[in-house]
Amino acid sequence: MSYFLVRRGIGFVLTLIAVSVVVFAVMNVLPGDPSLTILGIDSTEEARAALRERLGLDEPVVSRYLAWTFGALRGEFGTSYAFDVPVAELIAERLPMTLSLAISGMALTVVLALVLGIAAAARHGGPGDWAIMLFSQLGIAVPAFWLSMLLVLLFAVHLRWLPPGGFPGWGDPLAAARALVLPTVALALVQSAVLARVTRSSVLEVMRLDFVRTARASGLPRARVLWRHVLPNALVPIVTIVGLQFAGLVTGTIVIENVFYLPGLGRLLFQSIANRDLVTVQALVMLFAAIVVTANFLVDIAYLLIDPRLRGARA
Amino acid sequence: MIAARGLSIRTGAGHAAVRSADLAIRPGERLGVVGESGSGKTLLALAMIGMVPEGLQVSGEIAVGGTVVAPGDEAAWQRLRAREVAMIFQEPMSALNPLARVGDTIAEPLMVHRGLTRSAARAQARELLEETGIPQPERRLDQYPHELSGGQRQRVLIALALACDPALLIADEPTTALDAAVALRITDLLVRLARERRMALLFISHDLAAVARTTEAMLVMYGGDIVERGATDRVLADPAHPYTKGLIAARPSLAQRGRRRLPTIPGTVPPLEALAEGCRFAGRCPVELPRCVHLRPAATATASGSAACHLLGAAP
Amino acid sequence: MRVPFNLALGAALVALVLAVALVSLVWTPHPHAALDVANKFAPPSAVHWLGTDQLGRDLVSQLMVAARNSMAVAVLAVGIGCALGTGLGLLAAARGGWTEEAIMRLSDLGFAFPALLFAIMLAAVFGPSLPNVVIAIAFINIPTFARVSRAAANQVWRRDYVWAARAAGMGRFAISRDHILPNIAAPVIVQMTIEFAVAILVEAALSYLGLGAQPPNPSWGRMLSEAQTLMYLAPQLAIWPGLCIVTAVLGFSLLGDGLRDITDPRLTRVRAA
């Protein structure tokens, strides 16, 4: 469509390839003999040889890398050493949990941050602005897992409104939703603190630009100037941070799933580390990194939708 | 009829950026305001549309079409903007929303104030663009500001300002950011539009030639005071105030070119807090009297209008 | 010049945390790992200021040693990352051309790995330990500092006195050392302060997940993960380590904001407007 999109698209693919090389190298080349990592140093040489044979570790590194990548492109990530089932199956089973957590967390983050950030900018310098900035400064300093514990202490231990953790399964949608409330809030509160700050400063910056004065001189109501003129122009830095935050949110789900004992990809990642299931760990790390890279690529496309100046032949 | 009486604008520290200014603009009249930067001319213009920046205190009376509007009554001003008073600014490059199509920008006040449908507002936007003489008005509607030249953007801004048929158009240095040939076409366009629409024009500029070309009457401002006023051609031909004289003498003309050094007004405009309490020009004035520093001169009738200078009141 | 509020508060909090960490090297109220099972879950008293945990260990002593661990990880990791990253950034700005392009594309790659994910990967291969946490955080910091220092260095390279030094025959390396580095110190130091805050958070999260400090070495994050299993029994244990993390992170992030405000005139003007 445009030069900008083609350039970013090529960059996206190259980054994915580079990420896969790094993941593969760290997991397969750095440790020397992966079979030793998996079985431990007290394993017998026969057992290790058998495992190397089974995992194809005797092949040259390059052909192993190529086999892994092309398998991954077809949705095949090998067989889990610990569970003895295809890794793809494990992932498919856990993906809905992590995705619903990440998406609901992101949605709540964006809504909270936009409301607070715009409110703070509109009350620039007043007590409301001050309170929102205090919330934001604190939110940046509070670890999500500690906030989760405080929320559990209050809403599960003291008030007994919500379950402290665990997941009843998707069969009972109401119970499933109740189990996701605290994790979502814990994720979103922390993330929205940063985003609210960016929103506020971006809105304030745009409010000083000349075209805002033009809009006011056209007799447009204050709210209309804010929503139709200021906000779209303030979106570019906001979208950038949303993209970066999606990365934080995805890694955040790894932590949060472990706080609340939710059976998602993050929990699987930890079980796999405990089980020394390198095949599964490798697939999951690649998947998480790919989600982060994709989120950043989507941000680039969002720029294109927001800003007509990038849609031209060159930019 | 749009008028200001005793209009003063003070900074937070209490220094006067505009001192009790009076002005009135009749329908269809083209009034110029001349002064250096820091003379208060832009603040005066912003006060006439209720848009003096926050942190400055405005006092005095502004009447639009017979009703008095309090300077801080944002709701009242919002109803008057675009329909009674409209304004265009100095920087056409940044004065348009970069993310909105030109047609949508012009159509927006029509939809908000006149309740027009989207298609009706768009048709009107096309007519307005055509009236400003922009080439290919139909095509411009769907273009973004970055696709237009500076002169074209200023025409778009003029079309936007005209959208709701205002009684007064304020133009604050509308040609400063444009190159000379384009600037001439824009000032001529403003004159033509004011005539055709019986619209008053308040033309703010530091450029005497542009004011001469555009306006019938003019005000000269220095340090927040209106120091001289009158019919444009007569003030320029026979200035009474020492500042106006200096301003005109400092103007390069073709006849003088290369023959002698241009006379200049010595010094620069001092900051607000350093201005004299009496005549603002005291300290830079070549014919200063002792009382000028502390006593503010009243406006005195002159051959071309009036001027505020002690030399004119007493016999020299 | 008036000291901004965020700078003063940030500096005070950072000084407090650093002082506690330093004091813990020579003195803690009790040996931090001393068990006293008979005296477990003791309430705050003159002997145990904040009480004891499930094994009767003194809470204050553990928090102090944990502060030392947290600071050590942050200083080492950010220090290494800053040294390598700034070096690469200076090299990119000095050489330009394909060197610069290659360094910047590589640093793009670094942004694909959140610190937590990279640390998890290292822990999976080498086993969990504090040194792995340091390596992971340091590695993630390299591209950040490469970008910041390159952007700042490129501006300095355009200044007149650098042109003068080049005209006088000074080499690129000597110019980078004598003229560029001192002039990019301000943004690099601001970035370091902010990255300290991030490093403390990442260390806490990794230790909470069991991938950082191993017992009996105390860490705020690991203390919280132990407290979580005892939440119904002794909720107070879940409070103090969290407050310590917030104090340290808040201190560095306020200090970073304050330093940026006074060193970057553009931002200061924005705030004043």
CSV table of N, CA and C in Angstrom, one decimal, chain A residues 211-311:
chain,number,residue,atom,x,y,z
A,211,PHE,N,-3.7,24.9,15.9
A,211,PHE,CA,-5.0,24.5,15.4
A,211,PHE,C,-6.0,24.4,16.4
A,212,VAL,N,-5.6,24.2,17.7
A,212,VAL,CA,-6.6,24.2,18.8
A,212,VAL,C,-7.2,25.6,19.0
A,213,ARG,N,-6.3,26.6,18.8
A,213,ARG,CA,-6.8,28.0,18.9
A,213,ARG,C,-7.8,28.3,17.7
A,214,THR,N,-7.4,27.7,16.5
A,214,THR,CA,-8.3,27.9,15.4
A,214,THR,C,-9.7,27.3,15.7
A,215,ALA,N,-9.7,26.1,16.3
A,215,ALA,CA,-11.0,25.4,16.6
A,215,ALA,C,-11.8,26.2,17.6
A,216,ARG,N,-11.1,26.8,18.6
A,216,ARG,CA,-11.8,27.6,19.6
A,216,ARG,C,-12.3,28.8,18.9
A,217,ALA,N,-11.5,29.4,18.0
A,217,ALA,CA,-12.0,30.7,17.4
A,217,ALA,C,-13.2,30.4,16.5
A,218,SER,N,-13.4,29.1,16.1
A,218,SER,CA,-14.5,28.7,15.3
A,218,SER,C,-15.8,28.5,16.2
A,219,GLY,N,-15.7,28.8,17.5
A,219,GLY,CA,-16.8,28.8,18.3
A,219,GLY,C,-17.2,27.3,18.7
A,220,LEU,N,-16.3,26.4,18.5
A,220,LEU,CA,-16.6,25.0,18.9
A,220,LEU,C,-16.6,24.9,20.4
A,221,PRO,N,-17.6,24.1,20.9
A,221,PRO,CA,-17.6,23.9,22.4
A,221,PRO,C,-16.3,23.2,22.9
A,222,ARG,N,-16.0,23.5,24.1
A,222,ARG,CA,-14.7,23.0,24.7
A,222,ARG,C,-14.6,21.5,24.6
A,223,ALA,N,-15.7,20.8,24.9
A,223,ALA,CA,-15.6,19.3,24.8
A,223,ALA,C,-15.4,18.8,23.4
A,224,ARG,N,-16.0,19.5,22.4
A,224,ARG,CA,-15.8,19.1,21.1
A,224,ARG,C,-14.4,19.3,20.6
A,225,VAL,N,-13.8,20.4,21.0
A,225,VAL,CA,-12.4,20.7,20.7
A,225,VAL,C,-11.5,19.6,21.3
A,226,LEU,N,-11.8,19.2,22.5
A,226,LEU,CA,-11.0,18.2,23.2
A,226,LEU,C,-11.1,16.9,22.5
A,227,TRP,N,-12.3,16.4,22.2
A,227,TRP,CA,-12.5,15.1,21.7
A,227,TRP,C,-12.2,15.0,20.2
A,228,ARG,N,-12.6,16.0,19.4
A,228,ARG,CA,-12.4,15.9,18.0
A,228,ARG,C,-11.1,16.4,17.4
A,229,HIS,N,-10.5,17.4,18.2
A,229,HIS,CA,-9.2,18.0,17.6
A,229,HIS,C,-8.0,17.6,18.5
A,230,VAL,N,-8.1,17.7,19.8
A,230,VAL,CA,-7.0,17.5,20.6
A,230,VAL,C,-6.6,16.0,20.7
A,231,LEU,N,-7.7,15.2,21.0
A,231,LEU,CA,-7.4,13.8,21.3
A,231,LEU,C,-6.8,13.0,20.1
A,232,PRO,N,-7.4,13.1,18.9
A,232,PRO,CA,-6.8,12.4,17.8
A,232,PRO,C,-5.3,12.7,17.6
A,233,ASN,N,-5.0,14.0,17.8
A,233,ASN,CA,-3.6,14.4,17.6
A,233,ASN,C,-2.7,13.9,18.8
A,234,ALA,N,-3.3,13.7,20.0
A,234,ALA,CA,-2.5,13.3,21.1
A,234,ALA,C,-2.3,11.8,21.1
A,235,LEU,N,-3.0,11.1,20.1
A,235,LEU,CA,-3.0,9.6,20.1
A,235,LEU,C,-1.7,9.0,19.8
A,236,VAL,N,-0.9,9.7,18.9
A,236,VAL,CA,0.3,9.0,18.4
A,236,VAL,C,1.2,8.5,19.6
A,237,PRO,N,1.6,9.4,20.5
A,237,PRO,CA,2.4,8.9,21.6
A,237,PRO,C,1.7,7.9,22.5
A,238,ILE,N,0.4,8.1,22.6
A,238,ILE,CA,-0.4,7.2,23.4
A,238,ILE,C,-0.4,5.8,22.9
A,239,VAL,N,-0.6,5.7,21.5
A,239,VAL,CA,-0.6,4.4,20.9
A,239,VAL,C,0.8,3.8,21.0
A,240,THR,N,1.9,4.6,20.9
A,240,THR,CA,3.2,4.0,21.0
A,240,THR,C,3.4,3.3,22.4
A,241,ILE,N,2.9,4.0,23.4
A,241,ILE,CA,3.1,3.5,24.8
A,241,ILE,C,2.1,2.2,24.9
A,242,VAL,N,0.9,2.3,24.3
A,242,VAL,CA,0.1,1.1,24.4
A,242,VAL,C,0.8,-0.1,23.8
A,243,GLY,N,1.5,0.1,22.7
A,243,GLY,CA,2.2,-1.0,22.1
A,243,GLY,C,3.3,-1.5,23.0
A,244,LEU,N,4.0,-0.6,23.6
A,244,LEU,CA,5.1,-1.1,24.5
A,244,LEU,C,4.5,-1.7,25.7
A,245,GLN,N,3.3,-1.2,26.2
A,245,GLN,CA,2.7,-1.7,27.4
A,245,GLN,C,2.1,-3.1,27.1
A,246,PHE,N,1.7,-3.4,25.9
A,246,PHE,CA,1.2,-4.7,25.6
A,246,PHE,C,2.2,-5.7,25.9
A,247,ALA,N,3.5,-5.4,25.6
A,247,ALA,CA,4.6,-6.2,26.0
A,247,ALA,C,4.7,-6.4,27.5
A,248,GLY,N,4.5,-5.3,28.2
A,248,GLY,CA,4.6,-5.4,29.7
A,248,GLY,C,3.4,-6.2,30.2
A,249,LEU,N,2.2,-6.0,29.5
A,249,LEU,CA,1.0,-6.7,29.9
A,249,LEU,C,1.2,-8.2,29.7
A,250,VAL,N,1.8,-8.6,28.6
A,250,VAL,CA,1.9,-10.0,28.3
A,250,VAL,C,2.9,-10.7,29.3
A,251,THR,N,4.0,-10.0,29.6
A,251,THR,CA,4.9,-10.6,30.6
A,251,THR,C,4.2,-10.5,32.0
A,252,GLY,N,3.4,-9.4,32.1
A,252,GLY,CA,2.6,-9.3,33.4
A,252,GLY,C,1.7,-10.5,33.6
A,253,THR,N,1.1,-11.0,32.5
A,253,THR,CA,0.2,-12.2,32.7
A,253,THR,C,1.1,-13.4,33.2
A,254,ILE,N,2.3,-13.5,32.8
A,254,ILE,CA,3.2,-14.6,33.3
A,254,ILE,C,3.2,-14.5,34.9
A,255,VAL,N,3.4,-13.3,35.4
A,255,VAL,CA,3.5,-13.1,36.9
A,255,VAL,C,2.1,-13.4,37.5
A,256,ILE,N,1.1,-12.7,36.9
A,256,ILE,CA,-0.2,-12.7,37.5
A,256,ILE,C,-0.8,-14.1,37.5
A,257,GLU,N,-0.6,-14.8,36.5
A,257,GLU,CA,-1.1,-16.2,36.5
A,257,GLU,C,-0.5,-17.0,37.6
A,258,ASN,N,0.7,-16.7,37.9
A,258,ASN,CA,1.3,-17.5,39.0
A,258,ASN,C,0.8,-17.0,40.4
A,259,VAL,N,0.5,-15.7,40.5
A,259,VAL,CA,-0.1,-15.2,41.7
A,259,VAL,C,-1.4,-15.8,42.0
A,260,PHE,N,-2.3,-15.9,41.0
A,260,PHE,CA,-3.6,-16.4,41.1
A,260,PHE,C,-3.9,-17.8,40.8
A,261,TYR,N,-2.8,-18.5,40.5
A,261,TYR,CA,-2.9,-20.0,40.1
A,261,TYR,C,-3.9,-20.1,38.9
A,262,LEU,N,-3.7,-19.4,37.9
A,262,LEU,CA,-4.6,-19.5,36.7
A,262,LEU,C,-3.9,-20.3,35.6
A,263,PRO,N,-4.6,-21.3,35.1
A,263,PRO,CA,-3.9,-22.2,34.1
A,263,PRO,C,-3.7,-21.6,32.7
A,264,GLY,N,-2.8,-20.7,32.6
A,264,GLY,CA,-2.5,-20.0,31.3
A,264,GLY,C,-1.1,-20.4,30.8
A,265,LEU,N,-0.7,-19.6,29.8
A,265,LEU,CA,0.7,-19.9,29.3
A,265,LEU,C,1.8,-19.6,30.3
A,266,GLY,N,1.6,-18.6,31.1
A,266,GLY,CA,2.6,-18.2,32.1
A,266,GLY,C,2.8,-19.3,33.1
A,267,ARG,N,1.7,-19.9,33.5
A,267,ARG,CA,1.8,-21.0,34.5
A,267,ARG,C,2.5,-22.2,33.8
A,268,LEU,N,2.1,-22.4,32.6
A,268,LEU,CA,2.7,-23.5,31.8
A,268,LEU,C,4.2,-23.3,31.7
A,269,LEU,N,4.6,-22.1,31.5
A,269,LEU,CA,6.0,-21.7,31.3
A,269,LEU,C,6.8,-22.1,32.6
A,270,PHE,N,6.2,-21.8,33.8
A,270,PHE,CA,6.9,-22.1,35.0
A,270,PHE,C,6.9,-23.6,35.3
A,271,GLN,N,5.8,-24.3,35.0
A,271,GLN,CA,5.8,-25.7,35.2
A,271,GLN,C,6.9,-26.3,34.3
A,272,SER,N,7.0,-25.8,33.1
A,272,SER,CA,8.0,-26.4,32.2
A,272,SER,C,9.4,-26.1,32.7
A,273,ILE,N,9.6,-24.9,33.3
A,273,ILE,CA,11.0,-24.7,33.8
A,273,ILE,C,11.3,-25.6,34.9
A,274,ALA,N,10.3,-25.8,35.8
A,274,ALA,CA,10.4,-26.7,36.9
A,274,ALA,C,10.7,-28.1,36.4
A,275,ASN,N,10.0,-28.5,35.3
A,275,ASN,CA,10.2,-29.9,34.8
A,275,ASN,C,11.4,-30.0,33.8
A,276,ARG,N,12.1,-28.9,33.7
A,276,ARG,CA,13.2,-28.8,32.7
A,276,ARG,C,12.8,-29.3,31.3
A,277,ASP,N,11.6,-28.8,31.0
A,277,ASP,CA,11.0,-29.2,29.7
A,277,ASP,C,11.4,-28.1,28.6
A,278,LEU,N,12.7,-28.2,28.2
A,278,LEU,CA,13.2,-27.2,27.3
A,278,LEU,C,12.4,-27.0,26.0
A,279,VAL,N,11.9,-28.0,25.5
A,279,VAL,CA,11.1,-27.9,24.2
A,279,VAL,C,10.0,-27.0,24.4
A,280,THR,N,9.2,-27.2,25.5
A,280,THR,CA,8.1,-26.3,25.8
A,280,THR,C,8.5,-24.9,26.1
A,281,VAL,N,9.5,-24.8,27.0
A,281,VAL,CA,10.0,-23.4,27.3
A,281,VAL,C,10.4,-22.6,26.1
A,282,GLN,N,11.1,-23.3,25.2
A,282,GLN,CA,11.5,-22.6,23.9
A,282,GLN,C,10.4,-22.2,23.1
A,283,ALA,N,9.4,-23.0,23.0
A,283,ALA,CA,8.2,-22.6,22.2
A,283,ALA,C,7.5,-21.5,22.9
A,284,LEU,N,7.3,-21.5,24.2
A,284,LEU,CA,6.6,-20.4,24.9
A,284,LEU,C,7.3,-19.1,24.8
A,285,VAL,N,8.7,-19.1,25.1
A,285,VAL,CA,9.4,-17.9,25.0
A,285,VAL,C,9.3,-17.3,23.6
A,286,MET,N,9.4,-18.1,22.6
A,286,MET,CA,9.3,-17.6,21.2
A,286,MET,C,7.9,-17.0,21.0
A,287,LEU,N,6.9,-17.7,21.5
A,287,LEU,CA,5.5,-17.2,21.3
A,287,LEU,C,5.3,-15.8,22.0
A,288,PHE,N,5.8,-15.7,23.3
A,288,PHE,CA,5.7,-14.4,24.0
A,288,PHE,C,6.4,-13.3,23.2
A,289,ALA,N,7.7,-13.6,22.8
A,289,ALA,CA,8.4,-12.6,22.1
A,289,ALA,C,7.7,-12.2,20.8
A,290,ALA,N,7.1,-13.2,20.1
A,290,ALA,CA,6.4,-13.0,18.8
A,290,ALA,C,5.2,-12.1,19.1
A,291,ILE,N,4.5,-12.3,20.2
A,291,ILE,CA,3.4,-11.5,20.5
A,291,ILE,C,3.8,-10.0,20.7
A,292,VAL,N,5.0,-9.8,21.4
A,292,VAL,CA,5.5,-8.5,21.7
A,292,VAL,C,5.9,-7.8,20.3
A,293,VAL,N,6.6,-8.5,19.5
A,293,VAL,CA,7.0,-8.0,18.2
A,293,VAL,C,5.7,-7.6,17.3
A,294,THR,N,4.8,-8.5,17.4
A,294,THR,CA,3.5,-8.3,16.6
A,294,THR,C,2.8,-7.0,17.1
A,295,ALA,N,2.8,-6.9,18.4
A,295,ALA,CA,2.1,-5.7,19.0
A,295,ALA,C,2.8,-4.4,18.5
A,296,ASN,N,4.1,-4.4,18.5
A,296,ASN,CA,4.8,-3.2,18.0
A,296,ASN,C,4.5,-3.0,16.5
A,297,PHE,N,4.4,-4.1,15.7
A,297,PHE,CA,4.0,-3.9,14.3
A,297,PHE,C,2.6,-3.3,14.1
A,298,LEU,N,1.7,-3.8,15.0
A,298,LEU,CA,0.3,-3.3,14.9
A,298,LEU,C,0.3,-1.8,15.2
A,299,VAL,N,1.2,-1.4,16.2
A,299,VAL,CA,1.3,0.0,16.5
A,299,VAL,C,1.6,0.8,15.3
A,300,ASP,N,2.6,0.3,14.5
A,300,ASP,CA,3.0,1.0,13.3
A,300,ASP,C,1.8,1.2,12.3
A,301,ILE,N,1.0,0.1,12.2
A,301,ILE,CA,-0.2,0.2,11.3
A,301,ILE,C,-1.2,1.2,11.9
A,302,ALA,N,-1.3,1.2,13.2
A,302,ALA,CA,-2.2,2.2,13.8
A,302,ALA,C,-1.8,3.6,13.5
A,303,TYR,N,-0.4,3.9,13.5
A,303,TYR,CA,0.0,5.2,13.1
A,303,TYR,C,-0.5,5.6,11.7
A,304,LEU,N,-0.5,4.6,10.9
A,304,LEU,CA,-0.9,4.8,9.5
A,304,LEU,C,-2.4,5.2,9.4
A,305,LEU,N,-3.2,4.6,10.3
A,305,LEU,CA,-4.6,4.9,10.3
A,305,LEU,C,-4.8,6.3,10.9
A,306,ILE,N,-4.0,6.7,11.9
A,306,ILE,CA,-4.2,7.9,12.6
A,306,ILE,C,-3.7,9.1,11.7
A,307,ASP,N,-2.5,9.0,11.2
A,307,ASP,CA,-1.9,10.1,10.6
A,307,ASP,C,-1.8,10.1,9.1
A,308,PRO,N,-2.5,11.0,8.4
A,308,PRO,CA,-2.5,10.9,6.9
A,308,PRO,C,-1.2,11.3,6.4
A,309,ARG,N,-0.3,12.0,7.1
A,309,ARG,CA,1.0,12.4,6.6
A,309,ARG,C,1.9,11.2,6.3
A,310,LEU,N,1.6,10.0,7.0
A,310,LEU,CA,2.4,8.8,6.8
A,310,LEU,C,1.9,8.0,5.6
A,311,ARG,N,0.7,8.4,5.1
A,311,ARG,CA,0.1,7.5,4.1
A,311,ARG,C,0.6,7.8,2.7
